[in-house]
Coordinates of C-alpha atoms in Angstrom, one line a residue:
X12 CA 59.4 -18.7 143.7
X13 CA 56.2 -19.7 142.1
X14 CA 53.7 -16.9 141.4
X15 CA 50.6 -19.0 141.2
X16 CA 47.7 -18.0 143.4
X17 CA 48.1 -21.2 145.4
X18 CA 51.6 -20.2 146.5
X19 CA 50.7 -16.5 147.4
X20 CA 51.5 -15.6 151.0
X21 CA 48.3 -13.9 152.1
X22 CA 49.5 -13.5 155.7
X23 CA 52.5 -11.5 154.7
X24 CA 50.3 -9.3 152.4
X25 CA 47.9 -8.6 155.1
X26 CA 50.7 -7.8 157.6
X27 CA 52.5 -5.2 155.3
X28 CA 49.4 -3.5 153.9
X29 CA 48.6 -2.2 150.3
X30 CA 51.9 -1.1 148.6
X31 CA 54.0 -2.0 151.5
X32 CA 55.7 -4.8 149.7
X33 CA 57.7 -2.5 147.3
X34 CA 61.3 -1.8 147.9
X35 CA 62.6 1.8 147.9
X36 CA 63.8 1.5 144.3
X37 CA 60.6 -0.2 143.2
X38 CA 58.5 2.5 144.8
X39 CA 60.5 5.3 143.2
X40 CA 60.1 3.6 139.8
X41 CA 56.4 3.3 140.3
X42 CA 56.0 7.0 141.3
X43 CA 57.9 8.1 138.2
X44 CA 55.7 6.0 136.0
X45 CA 52.6 7.6 137.7
X46 CA 53.9 11.2 137.4
X47 CA 54.6 10.7 133.7
X48 CA 50.8 10.1 133.2
X49 CA 50.0 13.6 134.8
X50 CA 50.4 17.1 133.4
X51 CA 52.4 19.7 135.1
X52 CA 50.2 22.8 135.5
X53 CA 50.9 26.4 136.6
X54 CA 48.5 28.7 138.3
X55 CA 47.3 31.8 136.4
X56 CA 47.5 30.2 133.0
X57 CA 45.1 29.0 130.4
X58 CA 45.0 25.2 129.6
X59 CA 42.7 22.9 127.7
X60 CA 40.4 20.5 129.5
X61 CA 38.1 17.6 128.6
X62 CA 34.6 17.4 129.9
X63 CA 34.3 14.2 131.9
X64 CA 31.0 14.9 133.7
X65 CA 28.2 17.4 133.9
X66 CA 26.0 17.9 137.0
X67 CA 23.2 20.4 137.7
X68 CA 25.7 22.9 139.2
X69 CA 29.1 22.1 137.8
X70 CA 31.0 20.8 134.8
X71 CA 33.8 18.4 135.7
X72 CA 37.0 18.9 133.6
X73 CA 40.1 16.7 133.3
X74 CA 43.1 18.9 132.5
X75 CA 45.6 16.0 133.1
X76 CA 46.2 17.0 136.6
X77 CA 46.2 14.6 139.6
X78 CA 42.6 15.8 140.3
X79 CA 39.7 17.0 138.2
X80 CA 38.5 20.5 138.4
X81 CA 35.0 21.9 138.7
X82 CA 33.6 24.9 136.8
X83 CA 30.1 26.3 137.4
X84 CA 27.6 25.5 134.7
X85 CA 26.7 29.2 134.4
X86 CA 30.0 29.9 132.7
X87 CA 28.9 27.6 129.8
X88 CA 25.7 29.4 128.8
X89 CA 27.2 30.2 125.4
X90 CA 27.6 26.4 124.8
X91 CA 24.1 25.0 125.3
X92 CA 25.1 21.8 123.4
X93 CA 28.1 21.0 125.7
X94 CA 28.6 17.3 126.3
X95 CA 31.0 14.8 127.8
X96 CA 34.2 14.6 125.7
X97 CA 34.1 18.2 124.5
X98 CA 37.4 20.1 124.9
X99 CA 37.3 23.7 126.3
X100 CA 39.8 26.2 127.6
X101 CA 39.9 27.1 131.3
X102 CA 42.0 29.3 133.5
X103 CA 43.8 27.8 136.5
X104 CA 43.1 29.9 139.6
X105 CA 44.4 27.6 142.2
X106 CA 45.9 24.1 142.1
X107 CA 44.5 23.1 145.4
X108 CA 42.0 24.8 147.7
X109 CA 41.6 24.0 151.4
X110 CA 39.6 21.0 150.4
X111 CA 42.2 19.8 148.0
X112 CA 40.1 20.8 145.0
X113 CA 41.5 22.2 141.7
X114 CA 39.9 25.6 141.0
X115 CA 39.3 26.5 137.3
X116 CA 37.5 29.4 135.5
X117 CA 36.3 29.4 132.0
X118 CA 35.2 33.1 132.2
X119 CA 38.8 34.2 133.0
X120 CA 40.1 31.9 130.4
X121 CA 38.0 33.7 127.8
X122 CA 39.2 37.1 129.0
X123 CA 42.9 36.1 128.9
X124 CA 42.4 34.5 125.5
X125 CA 40.5 37.6 124.2
X126 CA 43.3 40.0 125.2
X127 CA 45.8 37.7 123.6
X128 CA 43.8 37.8 120.3
X129 CA 43.4 41.6 120.6
X130 CA 47.1 42.2 121.1
X131 CA 47.8 39.8 118.2
X132 CA 45.3 41.6 116.0
X133 CA 46.9 45.0 116.7
X134 CA 50.4 43.6 116.0
X135 CA 49.5 41.7 112.9
X136 CA 46.7 43.9 111.6
X137 CA 44.2 41.1 111.9
X138 CA 40.4 41.5 111.5
X139 CA 38.3 40.7 114.5
X140 CA 34.5 40.1 114.7
X141 CA 32.5 41.4 117.6
X142 CA 28.9 42.3 118.6
X143 CA 27.7 45.8 119.2
X144 CA 26.4 45.8 122.9
X145 CA 25.1 49.4 123.2
X146 CA 25.6 52.9 122.0
X147 CA 27.4 55.5 124.0
X148 CA 28.3 59.2 123.7
X149 CA 30.3 59.6 120.5
X150 CA 30.1 56.0 119.3
X151 CA 29.4 52.3 120.1
X152 CA 30.5 49.7 122.7
X153 CA 31.5 46.3 121.2
X154 CA 32.0 42.9 122.8
X155 CA 35.3 41.3 121.5
X156 CA 35.5 37.9 123.0
X157 CA 34.3 39.2 126.3
X158 CA 36.3 42.4 126.3
X159 CA 34.6 45.8 125.7
X160 CA 36.0 47.9 122.9
X161 CA 35.0 51.5 121.9
X162 CA 34.1 52.1 118.2
X163 CA 34.0 55.9 117.6
X164 CA 31.2 57.3 115.5
X165 CA 33.6 58.6 113.0
X166 CA 35.1 55.1 112.5
X167 CA 31.8 53.3 111.8
X168 CA 31.6 54.2 108.1
X169 CA 33.1 56.4 105.5
X170 CA 29.9 58.5 105.5
X171 CA 28.5 60.3 108.5
X172 CA 26.2 58.1 110.6
X173 CA 23.1 59.9 112.0
X174 CA 21.5 57.0 113.9
X175 CA 23.8 54.7 116.0
X176 CA 21.0 52.7 117.4
X177 CA 20.6 50.7 114.2
X178 CA 23.9 48.9 114.8
X179 CA 23.1 47.7 118.4
X180 CA 22.9 43.9 118.6
X181 CA 24.6 43.4 115.2
X182 CA 27.9 41.7 114.4
X183 CA 30.6 43.8 112.9
X184 CA 34.1 43.2 111.7
X185 CA 36.7 45.7 113.0
X186 CA 40.4 46.3 113.3
X187 CA 42.2 47.3 116.5
X188 CA 43.7 50.7 116.2
X189 CA 44.7 51.5 119.8
X190 CA 45.2 49.8 123.2
X191 CA 45.6 51.5 126.4
X192 CA 47.1 48.8 128.7
X193 CA 47.0 50.9 131.8
X194 CA 43.2 51.3 131.6
X195 CA 42.4 48.2 129.6
X196 CA 40.9 50.4 126.9
X197 CA 40.6 49.2 123.3
X198 CA 39.7 51.4 120.3
X199 CA 38.6 49.7 117.1
X200 CA 37.5 50.9 113.6
X201 CA 35.2 49.5 111.0
X202 CA 35.8 52.4 108.6
X203 CA 39.3 51.2 107.7
X204 CA 37.9 48.0 106.4
X205 CA 35.4 49.9 104.2
X206 CA 38.1 52.2 102.9
X207 CA 40.2 49.2 101.8
X208 CA 37.1 47.7 100.1
X209 CA 36.6 51.0 98.3
X210 CA 40.2 51.5 97.2
X211 CA 39.7 49.3 94.1
X212 CA 36.4 51.0 93.2
X213 CA 38.0 54.4 93.7
X214 CA 40.9 53.5 91.5
X215 CA 38.6 52.2 88.8
X216 CA 36.4 55.4 88.9
X217 CA 39.4 57.8 88.9
X218 CA 41.2 56.0 86.1
X219 CA 38.0 56.1 83.9
X220 CA 36.9 59.6 84.9
X221 CA 36.1 62.0 82.0
X222 CA 34.3 65.3 81.6
X223 CA 30.7 64.8 80.6
X224 CA 30.5 61.4 82.1
X225 CA 27.2 60.7 83.9
X226 CA 27.5 58.9 87.2
X227 CA 25.2 57.7 89.9
X228 CA 25.9 58.8 93.5
X229 CA 24.5 59.1 97.0
X230 CA 24.2 62.4 98.8
X231 CA 26.3 62.1 101.9
X232 CA 26.4 65.7 103.2
X233 CA 24.7 69.0 102.6
X234 CA 26.0 72.6 103.1
X235 CA 24.6 76.0 102.2
X236 CA 26.9 76.2 99.2
X237 CA 26.2 72.7 97.8
X238 CA 26.2 68.9 98.4
X239 CA 28.9 66.2 98.6
X240 CA 28.1 63.1 96.6
X241 CA 29.6 59.7 97.2
X242 CA 30.4 58.2 93.7
X243 CA 31.4 54.9 95.1
X244 CA 34.5 55.7 97.2
X245 CA 35.1 59.1 95.6
X246 CA 33.4 62.3 96.7
X247 CA 32.4 65.0 94.3
X248 CA 31.0 68.5 94.9
X249 CA 27.6 69.5 93.4
X250 CA 27.6 73.3 93.8
X251 CA 24.3 74.9 94.6
X252 CA 24.3 76.8 91.3
X253 CA 24.6 73.5 89.4
X254 CA 21.7 71.8 91.0
X255 CA 18.8 73.6 89.2
X256 CA 18.4 76.1 86.4
X257 CA 16.2 78.1 88.8
X258 CA 17.5 80.0 91.8
X259 CA 17.4 78.1 95.1
X260 CA 18.6 79.3 98.5
X261 CA 19.6 76.0 100.0
X262 CA 20.1 72.5 98.5
X263 CA 17.6 71.0 101.0
X264 CA 14.8 72.7 99.0
X265 CA 15.2 70.1 96.2
X266 CA 17.4 67.3 97.6
X267 CA 17.6 65.0 100.6
X268 CA 20.4 63.2 102.4
X269 CA 21.1 59.6 101.3
X270 CA 19.2 60.3 98.1
X271 CA 20.5 58.6 94.9
X272 CA 21.0 61.1 92.1
X273 CA 22.5 61.1 88.6
X274 CA 25.1 63.7 88.0
X275 CA 27.5 64.7 85.2
X276 CA 31.2 65.4 85.6
X277 CA 31.9 69.0 84.9
X278 CA 35.6 69.2 85.8
X279 CA 38.3 67.6 88.0
X280 CA 41.9 68.7 88.8
X281 CA 45.1 67.1 87.7
X282 CA 45.4 65.1 90.9
X283 CA 41.8 64.0 90.5
X284 CA 41.1 64.8 94.1
X285 CA 38.5 67.5 93.5
X286 CA 35.6 66.6 91.2
X287 CA 33.0 69.2 90.2
X288 CA 29.6 67.8 89.4
X289 CA 26.4 69.1 87.8
X290 CA 22.8 68.1 87.8
X291 CA 21.0 70.8 85.9
X292 CA 23.3 70.1 82.9
X293 CA 21.3 66.9 82.4
X294 CA 18.3 68.9 81.2
X295 CA 18.0 71.5 78.4
X296 CA 18.6 75.1 79.3
X297 CA 15.3 77.0 79.9
X298 CA 16.5 79.9 77.7
X299 CA 16.3 77.6 74.7
X300 CA 12.6 77.2 75.4
X301 CA 11.9 81.0 75.9
X302 CA 8.8 81.9 73.8
X303 CA 9.6 83.8 70.6
X304 CA 6.9 86.4 71.3
X305 CA 9.0 87.7 74.1
X306 CA 11.0 90.6 72.6
X307 CA 12.0 94.2 73.4
X308 CA 8.9 96.1 74.5
X309 CA 7.0 93.0 75.6
X310 CA 5.3 93.0 78.9
X311 CA 6.2 90.0 81.1
X312 CA 5.3 88.7 84.6
X313 CA 7.3 86.9 87.1
X314 CA 8.5 86.5 90.7
X315 CA 11.3 88.5 92.4
X316 CA 13.9 86.0 93.4
X317 CA 16.7 88.4 94.6
X318 CA 17.0 92.0 95.6
X319 CA 20.4 93.6 95.5
X320 CA 21.7 97.2 96.1
X321 CA 21.7 97.9 92.4
X322 CA 18.4 96.3 91.5
X323 CA 16.2 93.2 91.5
X324 CA 16.0 89.9 89.5
X325 CA 12.7 88.9 88.1
X326 CA 12.3 85.1 87.3
X327 CA 10.1 84.6 84.3
X328 CA 10.5 80.8 84.5
X329 CA 13.0 78.6 86.3
X330 CA 16.4 79.5 84.9
X331 CA 15.2 82.6 83.0
X332 CA 15.8 85.9 84.9
X333 CA 15.9 89.6 84.0
X334 CA 17.5 92.5 85.9
X335 CA 15.4 95.4 86.9
X336 CA 17.9 98.1 87.6
X337 CA 17.0 100.6 90.4
X338 CA 17.0 103.4 87.9
X339 CA 14.3 101.6 85.9
X340 CA 12.0 101.3 88.9
X341 CA 10.8 104.9 89.1
X342 CA 10.9 108.0 87.0
X343 CA 12.4 109.8 90.0
X344 CA 16.0 111.0 89.3
X345 CA 17.0 110.2 92.9
X346 CA 18.3 106.6 93.1
X347 CA 17.0 104.9 96.2
X348 CA 17.2 101.4 97.7
X349 CA 15.4 98.8 95.6
X350 CA 13.8 97.6 98.8
X351 CA 11.8 100.9 98.8
X352 CA 10.1 99.7 95.6
X353 CA 10.1 95.9 95.7
X354 CA 10.4 92.9 98.0
X355 CA 11.6 89.3 97.4
X356 CA 8.8 86.9 96.2
X357 CA 6.7 89.8 94.9
X358 CA 4.7 89.0 91.8
X359 CA 5.7 91.8 89.4
X360 CA 4.9 93.0 85.8
X361 CA 7.7 94.6 83.8
X362 CA 8.6 95.7 80.3
X363 CA 11.5 94.1 78.4
X364 CA 14.1 96.8 77.7
X365 CA 17.0 94.7 76.2
X366 CA 17.1 91.0 75.2
X367 CA 20.2 88.9 74.2
X368 CA 19.2 85.3 73.6
X369 CA 22.8 84.2 72.8
X370 CA 24.2 85.7 76.0
X371 CA 21.1 84.8 77.9
X372 CA 20.7 88.3 79.3
X373 CA 17.6 90.4 79.7
X374 CA 17.0 93.9 81.3
X375 CA 13.6 94.9 82.5
X376 CA 11.9 98.1 83.6
X377 CA 8.9 98.9 85.8
X378 CA 8.6 102.7 85.4
X379 CA 7.9 102.2 81.6
X380 CA 4.5 100.9 82.7
X381 CA 3.5 104.5 83.5
X382 CA 3.9 107.7 81.4
X383 CA 7.0 109.8 81.7
X384 CA 5.9 113.0 83.5
X385 CA 8.2 115.2 81.4
X386 CA 6.4 114.1 78.2
X387 CA 2.9 114.9 79.5
X388 CA 1.0 117.5 77.5
X389 CA 0.4 119.8 80.6
X390 CA 4.0 119.9 81.8
X391 CA 4.6 123.3 80.2
X392 CA 1.6 124.9 81.7
X393 CA 1.8 123.0 85.0
X394 CA 5.3 124.2 85.7
X395 CA 5.2 127.5 83.9
X396 CA 7.5 130.3 85.2
X397 CA 5.9 132.0 88.2
X398 CA 3.7 129.0 89.2
X399 CA 3.9 128.0 92.9
X400 CA 4.4 124.4 94.1
X401 CA 5.2 122.4 97.2
X402 CA 7.8 119.6 97.0
X403 CA 9.8 117.2 99.1
X404 CA 13.5 117.9 99.7
X405 CA 15.4 114.8 98.3
X406 CA 19.0 115.9 98.4
X407 CA 21.3 118.7 99.8
X408 CA 24.4 119.9 98.1
X409 CA 26.9 122.8 98.8
X410 CA 25.3 124.9 96.1
X411 CA 21.6 124.2 96.8
X412 CA 19.0 121.5 97.2
X413 CA 16.9 119.3 94.9
X414 CA 13.2 119.3 95.4
X415 CA 10.9 116.6 94.0
X416 CA 7.6 118.1 92.9
X417 CA 6.2 114.8 91.7
X418 CA 7.7 111.4 90.9
X419 CA 10.2 112.1 88.1
X420 CA 10.0 115.9 88.2
X421 CA 12.8 117.5 90.2
X422 CA 14.0 121.1 90.5
X423 CA 17.0 122.9 91.9
X424 CA 16.7 125.6 94.5
X425 CA 20.0 127.5 94.6
X426 CA 21.3 128.3 98.1
X427 CA 21.0 132.1 97.2
X428 CA 17.3 131.7 96.5
X429 CA 16.4 130.4 99.9
X430 CA 16.2 133.7 101.9
X431 CA 16.3 137.4 101.2
X432 CA 17.8 138.4 104.6
X433 CA 20.0 135.5 105.9
X434 CA 23.3 134.6 104.4
X435 CA 23.0 130.7 104.2
X436 CA 26.2 128.9 103.8
X437 CA 24.7 125.4 103.3
X438 CA 21.0 124.4 102.7
X439 CA 21.1 122.2 105.8
X440 CA 21.0 125.5 107.9
X441 CA 17.6 126.2 106.3
X442 CA 15.9 122.8 105.6
X443 CA 16.3 119.0 106.1
X444 CA 16.0 116.1 103.7
X445 CA 12.4 114.8 103.7
X446 CA 10.8 118.1 104.6
X447 CA 8.3 120.0 102.4
X448 CA 9.2 123.3 100.9
X449 CA 7.1 125.9 99.1
X450 CA 8.7 127.2 95.9
X451 CA 8.0 129.3 92.7
X452 CA 9.3 128.3 89.3
X453 CA 12.0 130.6 88.0
X454 CA 13.1 128.8 84.8
X455 CA 11.7 125.8 82.9
X456 CA 13.7 123.7 80.3
X457 CA 11.6 120.8 79.2
X458 CA 14.1 119.5 76.6
X459 CA 16.8 119.1 79.2
X460 CA 14.4 118.2 82.0
X461 CA 15.5 121.1 84.2
X462 CA 13.6 123.3 86.6
X463 CA 15.1 126.3 88.5
X464 CA 13.1 127.0 91.7
X465 CA 13.2 129.7 94.3
X466 CA 11.8 129.9 97.8
X467 CA 12.6 133.5 98.7
X468 CA 10.7 134.8 95.6
X469 CA 7.5 133.8 97.3
X470 CA 7.9 137.1 99.2
X471 CA 8.6 140.6 98.1
X472 CA 12.2 141.6 98.1
X473 CA 12.6 143.5 101.5
X474 CA 15.8 145.1 100.4
X475 CA 13.8 147.7 98.4
X476 CA 12.4 148.8 101.7
X477 CA 15.6 148.3 103.7
X478 CA 17.2 151.0 101.5
X479 CA 15.0 153.6 103.0
X480 CA 15.1 152.2 106.6
X481 CA 18.8 151.5 106.9
X482 CA 20.1 154.6 104.9
X483 CA 23.6 155.7 105.5
X484 CA 23.9 157.7 108.8
X485 CA 20.9 156.1 110.5
X486 CA 21.3 154.6 113.9
X487 CA 19.8 151.2 114.9
X488 CA 20.0 148.8 117.9
X489 CA 22.0 145.7 117.0
X490 CA 23.2 142.6 118.8
X491 CA 26.7 141.2 118.2
X492 CA 26.2 137.5 117.0
X493 CA 29.8 136.5 116.6
X494 CA 33.2 138.1 116.6
X495 CA 36.4 137.4 114.7
X496 CA 39.6 139.0 113.7
X497 CA 37.9 140.4 110.6
X498 CA 35.1 142.0 112.5
X499 CA 31.7 141.1 113.9
X500 CA 28.4 139.9 112.5
X501 CA 25.4 141.9 113.8
X502 CA 21.7 141.1 114.1
X503 CA 19.6 144.0 113.0
X504 CA 15.8 144.5 113.3
X505 CA 13.6 142.6 110.9
X506 CA 15.9 139.5 110.9
X507 CA 18.7 140.8 108.7
X508 CA 22.4 140.8 109.4
X509 CA 25.0 143.5 109.2
X510 CA 28.7 143.7 109.6
X511 CA 31.2 145.9 111.4
X512 CA 34.9 146.1 111.1
X513 CA 37.2 145.8 114.2
X514 CA 37.7 149.6 114.4
X515 CA 33.9 150.1 114.6
X516 CA 33.7 148.0 117.8
X517 CA 35.6 150.5 120.0
X518 CA 33.4 151.9 122.8
X519 CA 33.7 155.5 124.0
X520 CA 35.4 154.4 127.2
X521 CA 38.1 152.6 125.2
X522 CA 36.8 149.0 125.7
X523 CA 35.7 146.7 123.0
X524 CA 32.2 145.5 122.2
X525 CA 31.9 141.8 122.9
X526 CA 29.6 139.0 121.5
X527 CA 26.1 139.1 122.9
X528 CA 26.1 142.8 123.6
X529 CA 23.3 145.0 122.2
X530 CA 24.3 148.6 121.4
X531 CA 23.6 151.4 119.0
X532 CA 25.3 151.2 115.6
X533 CA 25.4 153.7 112.8
X534 CA 25.0 152.7 109.1
X535 CA 28.2 153.6 107.3
X536 CA 27.5 151.7 104.0
X537 CA 24.5 150.2 102.3
X538 CA 24.4 148.1 99.1
X539 CA 21.0 146.7 97.9
X540 CA 22.5 144.7 95.1
X541 CA 25.1 143.0 97.3
X542 CA 22.6 142.8 100.2
X543 CA 25.3 144.3 102.5
X544 CA 25.0 146.7 105.4
X545 CA 28.2 148.0 107.1
X546 CA 27.8 149.6 110.6
X547 CA 29.9 151.1 113.3
X548 CA 29.4 151.6 117.0
X549 CA 32.3 154.1 117.1
X550 CA 30.5 156.3 114.6
X551 CA 27.7 156.9 117.1
X552 CA 29.9 159.1 119.3
X553 CA 33.0 160.0 117.1
X554 CA 32.7 163.4 115.3
X555 CA 35.5 162.4 112.9
X556 CA 33.6 159.3 111.8
X557 CA 30.4 161.3 111.5
X558 CA 32.2 163.8 109.3
X559 CA 33.5 161.0 107.1
X560 CA 30.1 159.5 106.8
X561 CA 28.5 162.9 105.9
X562 CA 31.2 163.4 103.2
X563 CA 30.5 159.9 101.8
X564 CA 26.8 160.7 101.8
X565 CA 27.3 163.9 99.8
X566 CA 29.3 162.1 97.2
X567 CA 26.6 159.5 96.9
X568 CA 23.8 162.1 96.8
X569 CA 24.0 162.9 93.1
X570 CA 23.7 159.2 92.2
X571 CA 20.8 158.9 94.6
X572 CA 19.2 161.9 93.2
X573 CA 19.5 160.5 89.7
X574 CA 17.8 157.3 90.9
X575 CA 14.9 159.3 92.5
X576 CA 14.5 161.6 89.5
X577 CA 11.7 159.6 88.0
X578 CA 10.0 159.2 91.3
X579 CA 10.2 162.8 92.5
X580 CA 11.0 165.2 89.6
X581 CA 9.0 168.0 91.2
X582 CA 10.9 167.8 94.5
X583 CA 14.3 167.7 92.7
X584 CA 13.3 170.8 90.7
X585 CA 12.5 172.7 93.8
X586 CA 15.8 171.6 95.4
X587 CA 17.7 172.8 92.3
X588 CA 15.9 176.1 92.2
X589 CA 16.5 176.7 95.9
X590 CA 20.1 175.7 95.5
X591 CA 20.4 178.2 92.7
X592 CA 19.0 180.9 95.0
X593 CA 21.5 179.8 97.7
X594 CA 18.8 178.6 100.1
X595 CA 20.9 175.7 101.4
X596 CA 19.2 175.5 104.8
X597 CA 15.9 175.0 103.2
X598 CA 17.4 172.3 100.9
X599 CA 18.9 170.5 103.9
X600 CA 15.6 170.6 105.8
X601 CA 13.7 169.3 102.8
X602 CA 16.1 166.5 102.2
X603 CA 16.0 165.4 105.9
X604 CA 12.2 165.5 105.8
X605 CA 12.1 163.3 102.6
X606 CA 14.5 160.8 104.2
X607 CA 12.4 160.7 107.4
X608 CA 9.2 160.2 105.4
X609 CA 10.8 157.4 103.4
X610 CA 12.2 155.8 106.5
X611 CA 8.8 156.0 108.3
X612 CA 7.1 154.5 105.3
X613 CA 9.7 151.7 105.1
X614 CA 9.3 150.9 108.8
X615 CA 5.5 150.7 108.4
X616 CA 5.9 148.5 105.4
X617 CA 8.3 146.1 107.2
X618 CA 6.1 146.0 110.2
X619 CA 3.1 145.2 108.0
X620 CA 5.0 142.4 106.3
X621 CA 6.1 140.9 109.6
X622 CA 2.5 141.0 110.9
X623 CA 1.3 139.3 107.7
X624 CA 4.0 136.6 108.0
X625 CA 3.1 136.0 111.6
X626 CA -0.6 135.7 110.7
X627 CA 0.1 133.3 107.9
X628 CA 2.2 131.2 110.3
X629 CA -0.6 131.1 112.8
X630 CA -3.1 130.1 110.1
X631 CA -0.9 127.3 109.0
X632 CA -0.4 126.0 112.5
X633 CA -4.2 126.1 113.1
X634 CA -4.8 124.2 109.9
X635 CA -2.3 121.5 110.8
X636 CA -3.9 121.1 114.2
X637 CA -7.4 120.7 112.6
X638 CA -6.0 118.1 110.2
X639 CA -4.4 116.3 113.1

């Protein structure tokens, strides 16, 4: 059949319609040829498409499917130069919507592609580049191809970061360190990249590290004991004592964070992990510049830089200090807290006591600025035996107390020299530290700087009078103060104490005298030298005890008579004459009269002394009130 236009059967064509003239086999072959020109696509996958058209609202993409797809122009804001013919990746959401349209999304394609790159970066240790979107608690939020990732503050840099805001809006290379697929969380690190970059520098520094080497570093951290310096990938410690020759309390007084400084390597361990640095070693030691005119005996001035329990340190110039021991602060022999004399930052003058320029040590004294009170010319007359003084109680011991009469002049008051009448076991029963006490000088030893003082010697010894008042056989009212297995202590008139043995506590009705009771007691023994009075209640009614006391009194009479011989020779002569004549009754009457007279005189003397003491006490109180 001829295929020329002239022989074409137009009637048959119009009757069968377009494409109706193909046989079944021909039609199948034609469909196969057509399908081979199309791409098979799957929903929920990313494919590449070519821009075939751009309208005000959409971008038309050909992905090789039977129909083109539309993507909103808003999803191409990051590609302002987009034009027909450009190739982009898109995500197939739906092959055909109700209108038969292919649905594509570039936004979702970017997300899927981003996650693919993120997982690949984690698996293959790849470096990704992202943009810091904003800061958050503890770090930064980055945009990695449309996926938000968290960059912890500790992973931003090898040194602590104090201001996160400076990174916002900047590009940064990171590595993926963790992915939480359940929550779509990504954690990244920039620090690991820096550490890798620093490895070579660190290796070079450590291999060439030597003592005495001077390096430049940056202060990365400060503590109260020193600063850590970044030497270019290696950290070293600059201790606070190696910052300055002078004394500083905290590194921030002279240094700042991020400051560049020159330091010298002082030491490092075998593993080269700990490096000790110094800064003051770069300048000469101040002791080398100490003026030659400063020597022992010189007066110097400075500032107190530290006060310890044992003394204070005086800074003459930065790096040159001397110790003022607490014993050199005052002539007082009682060591006190240095804070009582001196305070930190005080400007003080002192005397050089010792100086060792080689060891760079110096001891100083303050008390040497004043005269030693024991070397004064008037010390012998001022503290002569018998002179009276008032001092402050500084210390108490078992055997007595130390009284400070003036700064540097102390004296000892023995416990036995506190009271004539009371038996004091410890000075704390009589006086307290810090109180004033009147004393009289008993002994003076200037060579050994010793003073023996007494308090009771300010008053006349009452035991001379007590001998006539509390003579053996006399009866007195007494109160039982305390009772023990050995006996009982009694309180007698005039503030003195007596003692009675257990057998002397028996009452006439057979009961025992108890503590707190006040009864009559008879003196059975009296000793002025030992200041001891022994009494007995039983002797007040027992004839046997009275007979024993009378017998003891007769034996003691000759000795007593001998003691009174000088005082009453005329009376004794009369007694002897009458004894010779056998007038024993007259002798007894005379003796009793003498004893009564002495007792009455003693009582009057004691009462007068007590009245005087009460008057003095009232006068002192009135004077204190007037002064107040």
